[in-house]
């Protein structure tokens, strides 16, 4: 089950001013909230009881009682591990526990966010595509590189670019039914938007992997696969959570493709392994 505090944190941008005020209080005093009535919370957080009810529904709960139960369920982790920032002097065990909480919640929320019918659609697009062109920049280049290696290994002709000019060149010369697959957590990466526009102009099938359904890129893509953005640490040494969720979706596509087209993939993998073995034997003879 996902951590309700992480759910609240991830939804902060969508809250009204009063809802954000309530969210801040709950995140700062979760143990205190468990002991409070609606009226007491409304008075202390300086919001109305109606705001609390709306807030609970917005975060996917049926009412304040469910919020208290959800907070009660994570009391131990709040008391022993915390749930948000890394503090000075924390040992490896505590940091590991915090990371586990964060990533487990992100995975649970992404599972809820994903439309499995769209997963099936993308798997079929991969199968019928004459080739696949992957594109992602900076952190999003990591899942793109991972998919590039794995897709080629199972017999899907795949190109990968992290340079816009090269990507545009390849796309301009692309055959009909080339699949353009872009990754952008924000969905506002300028280069991704430009490539999707070009793909649209060429009537190519396009897929976007993002956490922002309302983004510019999401409006341009034929299929949008959504991960859940629960935010990164304020220290943010890297986009760890978003990248791991993108890798998860990439692997979901891969294994579903293998399952659906098992015979073809098995033959491709066998041929690949035979070729690798032959090359290695040839090298050993020299």
mmCIF file of N, CA and C in Angstrom, residues 102-111 140 142-143 185 209-211 225-230 239-252:
data_model
loop_
_atom_site.group_PDB
_atom_site.id
_atom_site.type_symbol
_atom_site.label_atom_id
_atom_site.label_comp_id
_atom_site.label_asym_id
_atom_site.label_seq_id
_atom_site.Cartn_x
_atom_site.Cartn_y
_atom_site.Cartn_z
ATOM 1 N N UNK A 102 9.847 5.553 -0.322
ATOM 2 C CA UNK A 102 9.615 6.458 -1.454
ATOM 3 C C UNK A 102 9.381 5.680 -2.750
ATOM 4 N N UNK A 103 10.253 4.707 -3.005
ATOM 5 C CA UNK A 103 10.167 3.962 -4.259
ATOM 6 C C UNK A 103 8.980 3.009 -4.288
ATOM 7 N N UNK A 104 8.668 2.405 -3.143
ATOM 8 C CA UNK A 104 7.506 1.513 -3.082
ATOM 9 C C UNK A 104 6.226 2.288 -3.359
ATOM 10 N N UNK A 105 6.111 3.467 -2.785
ATOM 11 C CA UNK A 105 4.929 4.293 -3.026
ATOM 12 C C UNK A 105 4.852 4.729 -4.478
ATOM 13 N N UNK A 106 5.995 5.103 -5.049
ATOM 14 C CA UNK A 106 6.016 5.510 -6.455
ATOM 15 C C UNK A 106 5.571 4.370 -7.356
ATOM 16 N N UNK A 107 6.027 3.168 -7.055
ATOM 17 C CA UNK A 107 5.660 2.008 -7.869
ATOM 18 C C UNK A 107 4.167 1.703 -7.758
ATOM 19 N N UNK A 108 3.634 1.739 -6.550
ATOM 20 C CA UNK A 108 2.207 1.473 -6.354
ATOM 21 C C UNK A 108 1.347 2.508 -7.077
ATOM 22 N N UNK A 109 1.754 3.757 -6.998
ATOM 23 C CA UNK A 109 0.988 4.822 -7.654
ATOM 24 C C UNK A 109 1.097 4.734 -9.176
ATOM 25 N N UNK A 110 2.266 4.357 -9.669
ATOM 26 C CA UNK A 110 2.440 4.198 -11.118
ATOM 27 C C UNK A 110 1.597 3.038 -11.630
ATOM 28 N N UNK A 111 1.525 1.953 -10.870
ATOM 29 C CA UNK A 111 0.684 0.815 -11.260
ATOM 30 C C UNK A 111 -0.775 1.238 -11.396
ATOM 31 N N UNK A 140 16.215 11.224 -18.745
ATOM 32 C CA UNK A 140 15.344 10.379 -19.569
ATOM 33 C C UNK A 140 16.115 9.595 -20.625
ATOM 34 N N UNK A 142 18.507 7.654 -19.890
ATOM 35 C CA UNK A 142 18.853 6.369 -19.272
ATOM 36 C C UNK A 142 17.837 5.273 -19.602
ATOM 37 N N UNK A 143 16.537 5.501 -19.383
ATOM 38 C CA UNK A 143 15.572 4.472 -19.800
ATOM 39 C C UNK A 143 15.546 4.269 -21.315
ATOM 40 N N UNK A 185 9.895 13.210 -18.536
ATOM 41 C CA UNK A 185 9.127 13.198 -17.293
ATOM 42 C C UNK A 185 8.197 14.401 -17.198
ATOM 43 N N UNK A 209 6.247 8.660 -22.992
ATOM 44 C CA UNK A 209 6.286 8.182 -21.610
ATOM 45 C C UNK A 209 6.574 9.389 -20.732
ATOM 46 N N UNK A 210 5.624 9.744 -19.858
ATOM 47 C CA UNK A 210 5.728 10.975 -19.077
ATOM 48 C C UNK A 210 4.957 10.834 -17.778
ATOM 49 N N UNK A 211 5.123 11.806 -16.888
ATOM 50 C CA UNK A 211 4.311 11.846 -15.676
ATOM 51 C C UNK A 211 3.303 12.994 -15.716
ATOM 52 N N UNK A 225 1.777 7.112 -22.120
ATOM 53 C CA UNK A 225 1.923 6.207 -20.988
ATOM 54 C C UNK A 225 2.337 7.034 -19.778
ATOM 55 N N UNK A 226 1.555 6.923 -18.706
ATOM 56 C CA UNK A 226 1.773 7.781 -17.546
ATOM 57 C C UNK A 226 2.427 7.044 -16.386
ATOM 58 N N UNK A 227 3.484 7.649 -15.844
ATOM 59 C CA UNK A 227 4.023 7.240 -14.561
ATOM 60 C C UNK A 227 3.530 8.254 -13.534
ATOM 61 N N UNK A 228 3.753 7.975 -12.271
ATOM 62 C CA UNK A 228 3.312 8.898 -11.223
ATOM 63 C C UNK A 228 4.495 9.700 -10.719
ATOM 64 N N UNK A 229 4.357 11.003 -10.765
ATOM 65 C CA UNK A 229 5.404 11.897 -10.274
ATOM 66 C C UNK A 229 5.160 12.191 -8.798
ATOM 67 N N UNK A 230 6.006 11.632 -7.935
ATOM 68 C CA UNK A 230 5.839 11.899 -6.506
ATOM 69 C C UNK A 230 6.911 12.856 -5.997
ATOM 70 N N UNK A 239 17.367 12.509 -10.833
ATOM 71 C CA UNK A 239 15.929 12.187 -10.920
ATOM 72 C C UNK A 239 15.722 10.688 -10.710
ATOM 73 N N UNK A 240 16.066 10.214 -9.522
ATOM 74 C CA UNK A 240 16.082 8.781 -9.234
ATOM 75 C C UNK A 240 14.716 8.144 -9.424
ATOM 76 N N UNK A 241 13.698 8.688 -8.774
ATOM 77 C CA UNK A 241 12.387 8.051 -8.777
ATOM 78 C C UNK A 241 11.771 8.030 -10.168
ATOM 79 N N UNK A 242 11.815 9.153 -10.863
ATOM 80 C CA UNK A 242 11.205 9.208 -12.194
ATOM 81 C C UNK A 242 11.891 8.238 -13.147
ATOM 82 N N UNK A 243 13.230 8.148 -13.079
ATOM 83 C CA UNK A 243 13.964 7.234 -13.960
ATOM 84 C C UNK A 243 13.601 5.783 -13.666
ATOM 85 N N UNK A 244 13.519 5.430 -12.399
ATOM 86 C CA UNK A 244 13.170 4.050 -12.043
ATOM 87 C C UNK A 244 11.760 3.692 -12.503
ATOM 88 N N UNK A 245 10.829 4.637 -12.427
ATOM 89 C CA UNK A 245 9.477 4.358 -12.912
ATOM 90 C C UNK A 245 9.464 4.205 -14.430
ATOM 91 N N UNK A 246 10.274 5.000 -15.123
ATOM 92 C CA UNK A 246 10.370 4.869 -16.580
ATOM 93 C C UNK A 246 10.988 3.526 -16.959
ATOM 94 N N UNK A 247 11.995 3.093 -16.211
ATOM 95 C CA UNK A 247 12.600 1.775 -16.449
ATOM 96 C C UNK A 247 11.578 0.669 -16.212
ATOM 97 N N UNK A 248 10.746 0.843 -15.201
ATOM 98 C CA UNK A 248 9.698 -0.137 -14.894
ATOM 99 C C UNK A 248 8.729 -0.277 -16.071
ATOM 100 N N UNK A 249 8.290 0.844 -16.615
ATOM 101 C CA UNK A 249 7.363 0.804 -17.748
ATOM 102 C C UNK A 249 8.049 0.200 -18.973
ATOM 103 N N UNK A 250 9.306 0.542 -19.191
ATOM 104 C CA UNK A 250 10.049 -0.041 -20.301
ATOM 105 C C UNK A 250 10.127 -1.554 -20.199
ATOM 106 N N UNK A 251 10.382 -2.047 -19.002
ATOM 107 C CA UNK A 251 10.444 -3.497 -18.806
ATOM 108 C C UNK A 251 9.070 -4.139 -18.935
ATOM 109 N N UNK A 252 8.033 -3.442 -18.500
ATOM 110 C CA UNK A 252 6.667 -3.959 -18.669
ATOM 111 C C UNK A 252 6.360 -4.148 -20.155
#
